[in-house]
Amino acid sequence: MMSRHHLAASIGLDDLDRRIINVLQEGFPLVTSPFAAVAAKIGIPESELIARLQRLAETGVVTRFGPFLDAAAMGGAFCLCALSAPADRFEEIAGIVNGFPQVAHNYEREHALNMWFVLATESPEEIDSTALRIEQATGLAVLRFPKLEEFFIGFRVAA
Amino acid sequence: MSSLDSIDRSIIEAAQAGLAITPCPYAEIAKSVGIGEADVIVRLGHLMERGVVRRIGVAPNHYALGLIANGMTVWDIEDEVASEVGREVGALPFVTHCYLRPRALPSWPYNLFAMVHGTTRDEVETKRREIALLAGPACRACDVLYSKRILKKTGLRLSGNGG
């Protein structure tokens, strides 16, 4: 297995890239020239920060840059769901599930419940109706795991 | 979506696909919404205070960072202490997401979910043991589900058809 730094080196990530990712995971200021403010904090020119972030976004190291929304605060809802897709139908099922715009993330996991996805909808009612439609479309039971309580959500990983 | 007015909604719609990576990204949003840059900044600040926008920033691809072992650790914690254990587990620096969820008995006895990332599965297993120590005898069973593949990752999107 490749070491972390080998893998990072293969896509050309250096220490400054990692610092930029770490700082931008913490937040992005709401000011007229936010890149200038972040660049000053890191100690590099604004133009270099912009060029590096553009490259990180183009190469897919950064998958999203912008506001992260809380569906619940907008009257919407999130729900983690899981199903057991038979091996010989896995790709077909993945295609059906991913085809629903309400599916925000979908992961294949090593378990009898091998497909785990998050529904993000604009109303709580739409969670159930979407899960039912996925059950009808796949012929598989969709287990629903809505959050009952949320503990500190850092979301951040050390780059 | 009653808590958002049409301008808030337009700002979110303009920003959610990604901010422009240019010196004044909020001015770009202002241009597309047709309001002033200062209004965009003030409104985004209010949306953050209300929790509609949780944060503004980047989401890295964990795999590209070398964090190729991604384990959803799941725990069957006695109900009476599940919140307390959840708070402690969620405070661990290597836990990125931590939620209490309903069980799906009989097949799924787990009620606490904690996401752990590492460069190797050994690293995730070490972290999992730390969580087990913290949970102590309140934990009746546990498992870890490693991710094999990202099938989709788009995040929440508002549909463009109004509130």
PDB file of C-alpha atoms in Angstrom:
ATOM      1  CA  MET A   1       0.000   0.000   0.000  1.00  0.00           C
ATOM      2  CA  MET A   2       1.265   3.436  -0.867  1.00  0.00           C
ATOM      3  CA  SER A   3       2.246   5.610   2.058  1.00  0.00           C
ATOM      4  CA  ARG A   4       0.323   8.775   2.575  1.00  0.00           C
ATOM      5  CA  HIS A   5       3.176  10.948   1.412  1.00  0.00           C
ATOM      6  CA  HIS A   6       3.822   8.790  -1.634  1.00  0.00           C
ATOM      7  CA  LEU A   7       0.229   9.128  -2.673  1.00  0.00           C
ATOM      8  CA  ALA A   8       0.228  12.855  -1.989  1.00  0.00           C
ATOM      9  CA  ALA A   9       3.477  13.257  -3.891  1.00  0.00           C
ATOM     10  CA  SER A  10       2.004  11.424  -6.872  1.00  0.00           C
ATOM     11  CA  ILE A  11      -0.571  14.172  -7.228  1.00  0.00           C
ATOM     12  CA  GLY A  12       1.969  16.828  -6.329  1.00  0.00           C
ATOM     13  CA  LEU A  13       0.744  18.030  -2.926  1.00  0.00           C
ATOM     14  CA  ASP A  14       3.352  19.917  -0.945  1.00  0.00           C
ATOM     15  CA  ASP A  15       3.339  21.310   2.586  1.00  0.00           C
ATOM     16  CA  LEU A  16       1.918  24.647   1.478  1.00  0.00           C
ATOM     17  CA  ASP A  17      -0.982  22.916  -0.280  1.00  0.00           C
ATOM     18  CA  ARG A  18      -1.703  21.041   2.945  1.00  0.00           C
ATOM     19  CA  ARG A  19      -1.612  24.247   4.958  1.00  0.00           C
ATOM     20  CA  ILE A  20      -3.991  25.910   2.529  1.00  0.00           C
ATOM     21  CA  ILE A  21      -6.414  22.983   2.786  1.00  0.00           C
ATOM     22  CA  ASN A  22      -6.243  23.010   6.580  1.00  0.00           C
ATOM     23  CA  VAL A  23      -6.812  26.765   6.832  1.00  0.00           C
ATOM     24  CA  LEU A  24      -9.678  26.722   4.333  1.00  0.00           C
ATOM     25  CA  GLN A  25     -11.371  23.858   6.164  1.00  0.00           C
ATOM     26  CA  GLU A  26     -11.558  26.155   9.180  1.00  0.00           C
ATOM     27  CA  GLY A  27     -13.448  28.800   7.275  1.00  0.00           C
ATOM     28  CA  PHE A  28     -13.353  31.501   4.639  1.00  0.00           C
ATOM     29  CA  PRO A  29     -13.856  35.109   5.705  1.00  0.00           C
ATOM     30  CA  LEU A  30     -16.878  37.186   4.739  1.00  0.00           C
ATOM     31  CA  VAL A  31     -14.999  40.243   3.499  1.00  0.00           C
ATOM     32  CA  THR A  32     -14.550  41.933   0.123  1.00  0.00           C
ATOM     33  CA  SER A  33     -11.125  40.396  -0.514  1.00  0.00           C
ATOM     34  CA  PRO A  34     -11.237  37.085   1.350  1.00  0.00           C
ATOM     35  CA  PHE A  35      -8.297  35.505  -0.480  1.00  0.00           C
ATOM     36  CA  ALA A  36      -6.091  38.460   0.431  1.00  0.00           C
ATOM     37  CA  ALA A  37      -7.065  38.014   4.086  1.00  0.00           C
ATOM     38  CA  VAL A  38      -6.365  34.269   4.080  1.00  0.00           C
ATOM     39  CA  ALA A  39      -3.117  34.726   2.137  1.00  0.00           C
ATOM     40  CA  ALA A  40      -1.899  37.270   4.688  1.00  0.00           C
ATOM     41  CA  LYS A  41      -2.654  34.788   7.472  1.00  0.00           C
ATOM     42  CA  ILE A  42      -0.662  32.068   5.705  1.00  0.00           C
ATOM     43  CA  GLY A  43       2.085  34.501   4.659  1.00  0.00           C
ATOM     44  CA  ILE A  44       1.902  34.123   0.888  1.00  0.00           C
ATOM     45  CA  PRO A  45       0.766  36.461  -1.910  1.00  0.00           C
ATOM     46  CA  GLU A  46      -2.952  36.496  -2.732  1.00  0.00           C
ATOM     47  CA  SER A  47      -2.203  35.468  -6.321  1.00  0.00           C
ATOM     48  CA  GLU A  48      -0.371  32.344  -5.159  1.00  0.00           C
ATOM     49  CA  LEU A  49      -3.251  31.291  -2.901  1.00  0.00           C
ATOM     50  CA  ILE A  50      -5.716  31.715  -5.763  1.00  0.00           C
ATOM     51  CA  ALA A  51      -3.509  29.815  -8.216  1.00  0.00           C
ATOM     52  CA  ARG A  52      -2.991  26.965  -5.755  1.00  0.00           C
ATOM     53  CA  LEU A  53      -6.672  26.650  -4.861  1.00  0.00           C
ATOM     54  CA  GLN A  54      -7.589  26.666  -8.550  1.00  0.00           C
ATOM     55  CA  ARG A  55      -5.171  23.810  -9.083  1.00  0.00           C
ATOM     56  CA  LEU A  56      -6.450  21.887  -6.038  1.00  0.00           C
ATOM     57  CA  ALA A  57     -10.005  22.252  -7.337  1.00  0.00           C
ATOM     58  CA  GLU A  58      -9.079  21.263 -10.908  1.00  0.00           C
ATOM     59  CA  THR A  59      -7.240  18.136  -9.771  1.00  0.00           C
ATOM     60  CA  GLY A  60     -10.080  17.105  -7.471  1.00  0.00           C
ATOM     61  CA  VAL A  61      -8.072  17.347  -4.242  1.00  0.00           C
ATOM     62  CA  VAL A  62     -10.641  19.919  -3.144  1.00  0.00           C
ATOM     63  CA  THR A  63     -14.085  18.611  -4.034  1.00  0.00           C
ATOM     64  CA  ARG A  64     -16.096  21.627  -2.916  1.00  0.00           C
ATOM     65  CA  PHE A  65     -15.330  25.255  -2.182  1.00  0.00           C
ATOM     66  CA  GLY A  66     -18.145  27.431  -0.938  1.00  0.00           C
ATOM     67  CA  PRO A  67     -20.948  27.463   1.619  1.00  0.00           C
ATOM     68  CA  PHE A  68     -21.965  24.230   3.353  1.00  0.00           C
ATOM     69  CA  LEU A  69     -25.690  24.183   4.014  1.00  0.00           C
ATOM     70  CA  ASP A  70     -27.672  22.726   6.876  1.00  0.00           C
ATOM     71  CA  ALA A  71     -30.847  21.287   5.394  1.00  0.00           C
ATOM     72  CA  ALA A  72     -32.574  21.195   8.787  1.00  0.00           C
ATOM     73  CA  ALA A  73     -32.034  24.923   9.377  1.00  0.00           C
ATOM     74  CA  MET A  74     -33.834  25.589   6.098  1.00  0.00           C
ATOM     75  CA  GLY A  75     -36.788  23.423   7.053  1.00  0.00           C
ATOM     76  CA  GLY A  76     -35.377  20.480   5.167  1.00  0.00           C
ATOM     77  CA  ALA A  77     -33.955  17.211   6.341  1.00  0.00           C
ATOM     78  CA  PHE A  78     -31.054  14.794   6.057  1.00  0.00           C
ATOM     79  CA  CYS A  79     -31.311  11.066   6.529  1.00  0.00           C
ATOM     80  CA  LEU A  80     -28.681   8.365   6.346  1.00  0.00           C
ATOM     81  CA  CYS A  81     -30.054   5.294   4.578  1.00  0.00           C
ATOM     82  CA  ALA A  82     -28.700   1.845   3.809  1.00  0.00           C
ATOM     83  CA  LEU A  83     -29.607  -1.108   1.656  1.00  0.00           C
ATOM     84  CA  SER A  84     -28.217  -4.528   0.781  1.00  0.00           C
ATOM     85  CA  ALA A  85     -27.613  -4.715  -2.951  1.00  0.00           C
ATOM     86  CA  PRO A  86     -27.023  -8.213  -4.340  1.00  0.00           C
ATOM     87  CA  ALA A  87     -23.522  -8.385  -5.868  1.00  0.00           C
ATOM     88  CA  ASP A  88     -24.818  -9.099  -9.363  1.00  0.00           C
ATOM     89  CA  ARG A  89     -27.128  -6.067  -9.264  1.00  0.00           C
ATOM     90  CA  PHE A  90     -24.807  -3.672  -7.459  1.00  0.00           C
ATOM     91  CA  GLU A  91     -24.019  -1.347 -10.383  1.00  0.00           C
ATOM     92  CA  GLU A  92     -27.640  -1.291 -11.511  1.00  0.00           C
ATOM     93  CA  ILE A  93     -28.808  -0.416  -7.984  1.00  0.00           C
ATOM     94  CA  ALA A  94     -26.116   2.262  -7.649  1.00  0.00           C
ATOM     95  CA  GLY A  95     -27.333   3.809 -10.887  1.00  0.00           C
ATOM     96  CA  ILE A  96     -30.932   3.864  -9.692  1.00  0.00           C
ATOM     97  CA  VAL A  97     -30.052   5.346  -6.290  1.00  0.00           C
ATOM     98  CA  ASN A  98     -27.674   7.955  -7.715  1.00  0.00           C
ATOM     99  CA  GLY A  99     -30.329   8.983 -10.203  1.00  0.00           C
ATOM    100  CA  PHE A 100     -32.377  10.519  -7.392  1.00  0.00           C
ATOM    101  CA  PRO A 101     -31.365  14.189  -7.001  1.00  0.00           C
ATOM    102  CA  GLN A 102     -32.130  13.891  -3.262  1.00  0.00           C
ATOM    103  CA  VAL A 103     -29.170  11.511  -2.867  1.00  0.00           C
ATOM    104  CA  ALA A 104     -26.330  13.790  -1.742  1.00  0.00           C
ATOM    105  CA  HIS A 105     -23.670  11.159  -1.039  1.00  0.00           C
ATOM    106  CA  ASN A 106     -23.495   7.469  -1.689  1.00  0.00           C
ATOM    107  CA  TYR A 107     -20.777   5.085  -0.507  1.00  0.00           C
ATOM    108  CA  GLU A 108     -20.103   1.437  -1.116  1.00  0.00           C
ATOM    109  CA  ARG A 109     -19.144  -0.192   2.194  1.00  0.00           C
ATOM    110  CA  GLU A 110     -17.906  -3.637   3.174  1.00  0.00           C
ATOM    111  CA  HIS A 111     -20.896  -5.104   4.983  1.00  0.00           C
ATOM    112  CA  ALA A 112     -24.097  -6.995   4.225  1.00  0.00           C
ATOM    113  CA  LEU A 113     -25.574  -3.486   4.111  1.00  0.00           C
ATOM    114  CA  ASN A 114     -23.248  -2.517   1.294  1.00  0.00           C
ATOM    115  CA  MET A 115     -24.719   0.766   0.057  1.00  0.00           C
ATOM    116  CA  TRP A 116     -24.988   3.782   2.365  1.00  0.00           C
ATOM    117  CA  PHE A 117     -26.390   7.048   1.133  1.00  0.00           C
ATOM    118  CA  VAL A 118     -27.585  10.346   2.522  1.00  0.00           C
ATOM    119  CA  LEU A 119     -30.891  11.841   1.450  1.00  0.00           C
ATOM    120  CA  ALA A 120     -31.022  15.627   1.640  1.00  0.00           C
ATOM    121  CA  THR A 121     -34.450  17.074   1.034  1.00  0.00           C
ATOM    122  CA  GLU A 122     -36.226  20.374   1.452  1.00  0.00           C
ATOM    123  CA  SER A 123     -38.893  18.907   3.737  1.00  0.00           C
ATOM    124  CA  PRO A 124     -38.954  16.051   6.273  1.00  0.00           C
ATOM    125  CA  GLU A 125     -41.875  14.457   4.402  1.00  0.00           C
ATOM    126  CA  GLU A 126     -39.746  14.152   1.285  1.00  0.00           C
ATOM    127  CA  ILE A 127     -37.327  11.822   3.124  1.00  0.00           C
ATOM    128  CA  ASP A 128     -39.963   9.142   3.507  1.00  0.00           C
ATOM    129  CA  SER A 129     -41.467   9.607   0.072  1.00  0.00           C
ATOM    130  CA  THR A 130     -38.014   9.424  -1.552  1.00  0.00           C
ATOM    131  CA  ALA A 131     -37.019   6.328   0.436  1.00  0.00           C
ATOM    132  CA  LEU A 132     -40.269   4.657  -0.635  1.00  0.00           C
ATOM    133  CA  ARG A 133     -39.625   5.538  -4.269  1.00  0.00           C
ATOM    134  CA  ILE A 134     -36.126   4.048  -4.012  1.00  0.00           C
ATOM    135  CA  GLU A 135     -37.632   0.876  -2.514  1.00  0.00           C
ATOM    136  CA  GLN A 136     -40.110   0.675  -5.386  1.00  0.00           C
ATOM    137  CA  ALA A 137     -37.451   1.338  -8.020  1.00  0.00           C
ATOM    138  CA  THR A 138     -34.963  -1.203  -6.632  1.00  0.00           C
ATOM    139  CA  GLY A 139     -37.226  -3.768  -5.005  1.00  0.00           C
ATOM    140  CA  LEU A 140     -34.984  -3.555  -1.922  1.00  0.00           C
ATOM    141  CA  ALA A 141     -35.698  -2.451   1.635  1.00  0.00           C
ATOM    142  CA  VAL A 142     -34.199   0.941   2.501  1.00  0.00           C
ATOM    143  CA  LEU A 143     -33.239   1.187   6.180  1.00  0.00           C
ATOM    144  CA  ARG A 144     -33.490   4.724   7.529  1.00  0.00           C
ATOM    145  CA  PHE A 145     -31.157   6.107  10.172  1.00  0.00           C
ATOM    146  CA  PRO A 146     -32.204   9.716  10.872  1.00  0.00           C
ATOM    147  CA  LYS A 147     -29.998  11.494  13.361  1.00  0.00           C
ATOM    148  CA  LEU A 148     -31.435  11.646  16.870  1.00  0.00           C
ATOM    149  CA  GLU A 149     -28.568  13.652  18.259  1.00  0.00           C
ATOM    150  CA  GLU A 150     -25.465  15.182  16.724  1.00  0.00           C
ATOM    151  CA  PHE A 151     -22.212  15.546  18.601  1.00  0.00           C
ATOM    152  CA  PHE A 152     -19.369  17.881  17.736  1.00  0.00           C
ATOM    153  CA  ILE A 153     -19.068  17.946  13.998  1.00  0.00           C
ATOM    154  CA  GLY A 154     -15.604  19.060  13.035  1.00  0.00           C
ATOM    155  CA  PHE A 155     -15.780  17.737   9.445  1.00  0.00           C
ATOM    156  CA  ARG A 156     -12.110  18.583   9.268  1.00  0.00           C
ATOM    157  CA  VAL A 157      -9.296  16.200   8.568  1.00  0.00           C
ATOM    158  CA  ALA A 158      -5.621  17.083   8.885  1.00  0.00           C
ATOM    159  CA  ALA A 159      -4.296  17.452   5.342  1.00  0.00           C
TER     160      ALA A 159
ATOM    161  CA  MET B   1     -38.154  26.765   2.829  1.00  0.00           C
ATOM    162  CA  SER B   2     -40.288  29.472   4.405  1.00  0.00           C
ATOM    163  CA  SER B   3     -37.451  30.836   6.541  1.00  0.00           C
ATOM    164  CA  LEU B   4     -35.479  31.972   3.501  1.00  0.00           C
ATOM    165  CA  ASP B   5     -36.529  34.980   1.485  1.00  0.00           C
ATOM    166  CA  SER B   6     -36.099  34.997  -2.258  1.00  0.00           C
ATOM    167  CA  ILE B   7     -32.834  36.953  -2.138  1.00  0.00           C
ATOM    168  CA  ASP B   8     -31.297  34.551   0.417  1.00  0.00           C
ATOM    169  CA  ARG B   9     -32.368  31.737  -1.794  1.00  0.00           C
ATOM    170  CA  SER B  10     -30.860  33.314  -4.899  1.00  0.00           C
ATOM    171  CA  ILE B  11     -27.577  33.834  -3.050  1.00  0.00           C
ATOM    172  CA  ILE B  12     -27.473  30.200  -1.970  1.00  0.00           C
ATOM    173  CA  GLU B  13     -28.366  28.995  -5.437  1.00  0.00           C
ATOM    174  CA  ALA B  14     -25.595  31.122  -6.915  1.00  0.00           C
ATOM    175  CA  ALA B  15     -23.021  30.028  -4.329  1.00  0.00           C
ATOM    176  CA  GLN B  16     -23.754  26.370  -3.802  1.00  0.00           C
ATOM    177  CA  ALA B  17     -22.118  25.100  -6.963  1.00  0.00           C
ATOM    178  CA  GLY B  18     -18.949  26.727  -5.664  1.00  0.00           C
ATOM    179  CA  LEU B  19     -17.557  30.186  -5.044  1.00  0.00           C
ATOM    180  CA  ALA B  20     -15.478  31.721  -7.824  1.00  0.00           C
ATOM    181  CA  ILE B  21     -11.765  31.333  -7.124  1.00  0.00           C
ATOM    182  CA  THR B  22     -11.078  34.962  -7.968  1.00  0.00           C
ATOM    183  CA  PRO B  23     -10.083  37.908  -5.750  1.00  0.00           C
ATOM    184  CA  CYS B  24     -13.673  39.002  -4.961  1.00  0.00           C
ATOM    185  CA  PRO B  25     -15.929  35.924  -5.055  1.00  0.00           C
ATOM    186  CA  TYR B  26     -18.800  37.621  -3.215  1.00  0.00           C
ATOM    187  CA  ALA B  27     -18.876  40.331  -5.886  1.00  0.00           C
ATOM    188  CA  GLU B  28     -19.397  37.587  -8.470  1.00  0.00           C
ATOM    189  CA  ILE B  29     -22.418  36.321  -6.545  1.00  0.00           C
ATOM    190  CA  ALA B  30     -23.706  39.874  -6.187  1.00  0.00           C
ATOM    191  CA  LYS B  31     -23.479  40.335  -9.942  1.00  0.00           C
ATOM    192  CA  SER B  32     -25.443  37.172 -10.694  1.00  0.00           C
ATOM    193  CA  VAL B  33     -28.119  37.917  -8.066  1.00  0.00           C
ATOM    194  CA  GLY B  34     -28.353  41.603  -8.976  1.00  0.00           C
ATOM    195  CA  ILE B  35     -27.658  43.115  -5.548  1.00  0.00           C
ATOM    196  CA  GLY B  36     -24.653  44.820  -3.981  1.00  0.00           C
ATOM    197  CA  GLU B  37     -21.580  42.940  -2.781  1.00  0.00           C
ATOM    198  CA  ALA B  38     -22.047  44.325   0.749  1.00  0.00           C
ATOM    199  CA  ASP B  39     -25.580  42.883   0.816  1.00  0.00           C
ATOM    200  CA  VAL B  40     -24.259  39.449  -0.141  1.00  0.00           C
ATOM    201  CA  ILE B  41     -21.701  39.566   2.664  1.00  0.00           C
ATOM    202  CA  VAL B  42     -24.228  40.738   5.266  1.00  0.00           C
ATOM    203  CA  ARG B  43     -26.812  38.166   4.221  1.00  0.00           C
ATOM    204  CA  LEU B  44     -24.322  35.299   4.213  1.00  0.00           C
ATOM    205  CA  GLY B  45     -23.281  36.401   7.703  1.00  0.00           C
ATOM    206  CA  HIS B  46     -26.892  36.222   8.853  1.00  0.00           C
ATOM    207  CA  LEU B  47     -27.344  32.819   7.239  1.00  0.00           C
ATOM    208  CA  MET B  48     -24.303  31.608   9.170  1.00  0.00           C
ATOM    209  CA  GLU B  49     -25.635  33.024  12.441  1.00  0.00           C
ATOM    210  CA  ARG B  50     -28.909  31.194  11.835  1.00  0.00           C
ATOM    211  CA  GLY B  51     -27.053  27.989  11.026  1.00  0.00           C
ATOM    212  CA  VAL B  52     -28.437  27.729   7.492  1.00  0.00           C
ATOM    213  CA  VAL B  53     -24.842  28.014   6.266  1.00  0.00           C
ATOM    214  CA  ARG B  54     -22.712  25.901   8.598  1.00  0.00           C
ATOM    215  CA  ARG B  55     -19.436  27.197   7.285  1.00  0.00           C
ATOM    216  CA  ILE B  56     -17.788  28.527   4.164  1.00  0.00           C
ATOM    217  CA  GLY B  57     -14.646  26.732   3.080  1.00  0.00           C
ATOM    218  CA  VAL B  58     -13.296  23.673   1.325  1.00  0.00           C
ATOM    219  CA  ALA B  59     -14.071  19.992   1.465  1.00  0.00           C
ATOM    220  CA  PRO B  60     -11.019  17.939   0.558  1.00  0.00           C
ATOM    221  CA  ASN B  61     -11.100  14.563  -1.130  1.00  0.00           C
ATOM    222  CA  HIS B  62      -9.884  12.307   1.684  1.00  0.00           C
ATOM    223  CA  TYR B  63      -8.399   9.828  -0.756  1.00  0.00           C
ATOM    224  CA  ALA B  64      -6.333  12.516  -2.473  1.00  0.00           C
ATOM    225  CA  LEU B  65      -4.934  13.481   0.929  1.00  0.00           C
ATOM    226  CA  GLY B  66      -3.814   9.913   1.477  1.00  0.00           C
ATOM    227  CA  LEU B  67      -6.628   9.199   3.948  1.00  0.00           C
ATOM    228  CA  ILE B  68      -7.568   6.073   2.087  1.00  0.00           C
ATOM    229  CA  ALA B  69      -8.945   4.134   5.066  1.00  0.00           C
ATOM    230  CA  ASN B  70     -12.394   5.458   5.885  1.00  0.00           C
ATOM    231  CA  GLY B  71     -14.231   3.557   8.589  1.00  0.00           C
ATOM    232  CA  MET B  72     -17.758   4.137   9.782  1.00  0.00           C
ATOM    233  CA  THR B  73     -17.485   2.755  13.312  1.00  0.00           C
ATOM    234  CA  VAL B  74     -20.824   1.753  14.792  1.00  0.00           C
ATOM    235  CA  TRP B  75     -21.624   1.013  18.418  1.00  0.00           C
ATOM    236  CA  ASP B  76     -24.454  -0.482  20.436  1.00  0.00           C
ATOM    237  CA  ILE B  77     -24.444   1.754  23.501  1.00  0.00           C
ATOM    238  CA  GLU B  78     -26.889   1.382  26.381  1.00  0.00           C
ATOM    239  CA  ASP B  79     -29.621   3.971  25.901  1.00  0.00           C
ATOM    240  CA  GLU B  80     -29.270   5.526  29.366  1.00  0.00           C
ATOM    241  CA  VAL B  81     -25.703   6.655  28.687  1.00  0.00           C
ATOM    242  CA  ALA B  82     -25.720   6.898  24.889  1.00  0.00           C
ATOM    243  CA  SER B  83     -25.801  10.724  24.801  1.00  0.00           C
ATOM    244  CA  GLU B  84     -23.004  11.017  27.314  1.00  0.00           C
ATOM    245  CA  VAL B  85     -20.812   8.500  25.459  1.00  0.00           C
ATOM    246  CA  GLY B  86     -21.662  10.207  22.177  1.00  0.00           C
ATOM    247  CA  ARG B  87     -20.464  13.567  23.480  1.00  0.00           C
ATOM    248  CA  GLU B  88     -17.159  12.056  24.580  1.00  0.00           C
ATOM    249  CA  VAL B  89     -16.641  10.152  21.342  1.00  0.00           C
ATOM    250  CA  GLY B  90     -17.589  13.188  19.263  1.00  0.00           C
ATOM    251  CA  ALA B  91     -14.961  15.240  21.081  1.00  0.00           C
ATOM    252  CA  LEU B  92     -12.135  12.910  20.009  1.00  0.00           C
ATOM    253  CA  PRO B  93      -9.920  14.780  17.549  1.00  0.00           C
ATOM    254  CA  PHE B  94      -9.934  11.995  14.966  1.00  0.00           C
ATOM    255  CA  VAL B  95     -13.724  11.618  14.853  1.00  0.00           C
ATOM    256  CA  THR B  96     -15.081  13.783  12.038  1.00  0.00           C
ATOM    257  CA  HIS B  97     -18.794  12.994  12.344  1.00  0.00           C
ATOM    258  CA  CYS B  98     -20.646  11.503  15.318  1.00  0.00           C
ATOM    259  CA  TYR B  99     -24.379  10.846  15.558  1.00  0.00           C
ATOM    260  CA  LEU B 100     -26.878   8.984  17.680  1.00  0.00           C
ATOM    261  CA  ARG B 101     -29.336   7.176  15.406  1.00  0.00           C
ATOM    262  CA  PRO B 102     -32.179   4.681  15.852  1.00  0.00           C
ATOM    263  CA  ARG B 103     -31.363   0.969  15.739  1.00  0.00           C
ATOM    264  CA  ALA B 104     -32.918  -1.193  13.029  1.00  0.00           C
ATOM    265  CA  LEU B 105     -33.528  -4.368  15.010  1.00  0.00           C
ATOM    266  CA  PRO B 106     -32.972  -7.214  14.676  1.00  0.00           C
ATOM    267  CA  SER B 107     -30.411  -6.792  11.898  1.00  0.00           C
ATOM    268  CA  TRP B 108     -28.837  -3.564  13.075  1.00  0.00           C
ATOM    269  CA  PRO B 109     -28.241  -3.158  16.833  1.00  0.00           C
ATOM    270  CA  TYR B 110     -26.002  -0.076  16.617  1.00  0.00           C
ATOM    271  CA  ASN B 111     -27.122   3.370  17.767  1.00  0.00           C
ATOM    272  CA  LEU B 112     -23.901   5.416  17.775  1.00  0.00           C
ATOM    273  CA  PHE B 113     -22.075   6.195  14.538  1.00  0.00           C
ATOM    274  CA  ALA B 114     -18.571   7.717  14.517  1.00  0.00           C
ATOM    275  CA  MET B 115     -16.620   8.331  11.314  1.00  0.00           C
ATOM    276  CA  VAL B 116     -12.884   7.740  11.524  1.00  0.00           C
ATOM    277  CA  HIS B 117     -10.335   8.406   8.783  1.00  0.00           C
ATOM    278  CA  GLY B 118      -6.790   7.123   8.558  1.00  0.00           C
ATOM    279  CA  THR B 119      -3.965   6.460   6.141  1.00  0.00           C
ATOM    280  CA  THR B 120      -4.222   2.711   6.808  1.00  0.00           C
ATOM    281  CA  ARG B 121      -6.788   0.340   8.280  1.00  0.00           C
ATOM    282  CA  ASP B 122      -4.389  -0.318  11.151  1.00  0.00           C
ATOM    283  CA  GLU B 123      -4.605   3.357  12.036  1.00  0.00           C
ATOM    284  CA  VAL B 124      -8.404   3.204  11.963  1.00  0.00           C
ATOM    285  CA  GLU B 125      -8.348   0.052  14.132  1.00  0.00           C
ATOM    286  CA  THR B 126      -6.121   1.805  16.681  1.00  0.00           C
ATOM    287  CA  LYS B 127      -8.559   4.695  16.833  1.00  0.00           C
ATOM    288  CA  ARG B 128     -11.456   2.275  17.106  1.00  0.00           C
ATOM    289  CA  ARG B 129      -9.837   0.712  20.175  1.00  0.00           C
ATOM    290  CA  GLU B 130      -9.542   4.184  21.722  1.00  0.00           C
ATOM    291  CA  ILE B 131     -13.273   4.682  21.214  1.00  0.00           C
ATOM    292  CA  ALA B 132     -13.953   1.238  22.740  1.00  0.00           C
ATOM    293  CA  LEU B 133     -11.946   2.188  25.831  1.00  0.00           C
ATOM    294  CA  LEU B 134     -13.892   5.404  26.167  1.00  0.00           C
ATOM    295  CA  ALA B 135     -17.262   3.655  25.777  1.00  0.00           C
ATOM    296  CA  GLY B 136     -16.304   0.993  28.311  1.00  0.00           C
ATOM    297  CA  PRO B 137     -18.891  -1.542  29.507  1.00  0.00           C
ATOM    298  CA  ALA B 138     -21.783   0.590  28.168  1.00  0.00           C
ATOM    299  CA  CYS B 139     -20.822  -0.760  24.747  1.00  0.00           C
ATOM    300  CA  ARG B 140     -22.477  -4.118  24.011  1.00  0.00           C
ATOM    301  CA  ALA B 141     -21.291  -4.615  20.431  1.00  0.00           C
ATOM    302  CA  CYS B 142     -19.462  -2.755  17.697  1.00  0.00           C
ATOM    303  CA  ASP B 143     -18.422  -3.031  14.081  1.00  0.00           C
ATOM    304  CA  VAL B 144     -16.610  -0.993  11.467  1.00  0.00           C
ATOM    305  CA  LEU B 145     -17.745  -0.546   7.879  1.00  0.00           C
ATOM    306  CA  TYR B 146     -14.937   0.453   5.557  1.00  0.00           C
ATOM    307  CA  SER B 147     -15.800   2.399   2.460  1.00  0.00           C
ATOM    308  CA  LYS B 148     -14.807   0.734  -0.794  1.00  0.00           C
ATOM    309  CA  ARG B 149     -15.859   3.416  -3.211  1.00  0.00           C
ATOM    310  CA  ILE B 150     -17.506   6.821  -3.417  1.00  0.00           C
ATOM    311  CA  LEU B 151     -20.534   6.269  -5.624  1.00  0.00           C
ATOM    312  CA  LYS B 152     -21.779   9.878  -5.472  1.00  0.00           C
ATOM    313  CA  LYS B 153     -20.827  13.066  -3.662  1.00  0.00           C
ATOM    314  CA  THR B 154     -22.645  16.252  -4.521  1.00  0.00           C
ATOM    315  CA  GLY B 155     -23.818  17.680  -1.206  1.00  0.00           C
ATOM    316  CA  LEU B 156     -27.166  19.293  -0.631  1.00  0.00           C
ATOM    317  CA  ARG B 157     -28.503  21.255  -3.560  1.00  0.00           C
ATOM    318  CA  LEU B 158     -31.491  23.525  -3.557  1.00  0.00           C
ATOM    319  CA  SER B 159     -33.652  22.829  -6.527  1.00  0.00           C
ATOM    320  CA  GLY B 160     -34.213  25.916  -8.621  1.00  0.00           C
ATOM    321  CA  ASN B 161     -38.002  25.972  -8.409  1.00  0.00           C
ATOM    322  CA  GLY B 162     -38.487  28.385  -5.544  1.00  0.00           C
ATOM    323  CA  GLY B 163     -39.591  27.929  -1.958  1.00  0.00           C
TER     324      GLY B 163
END
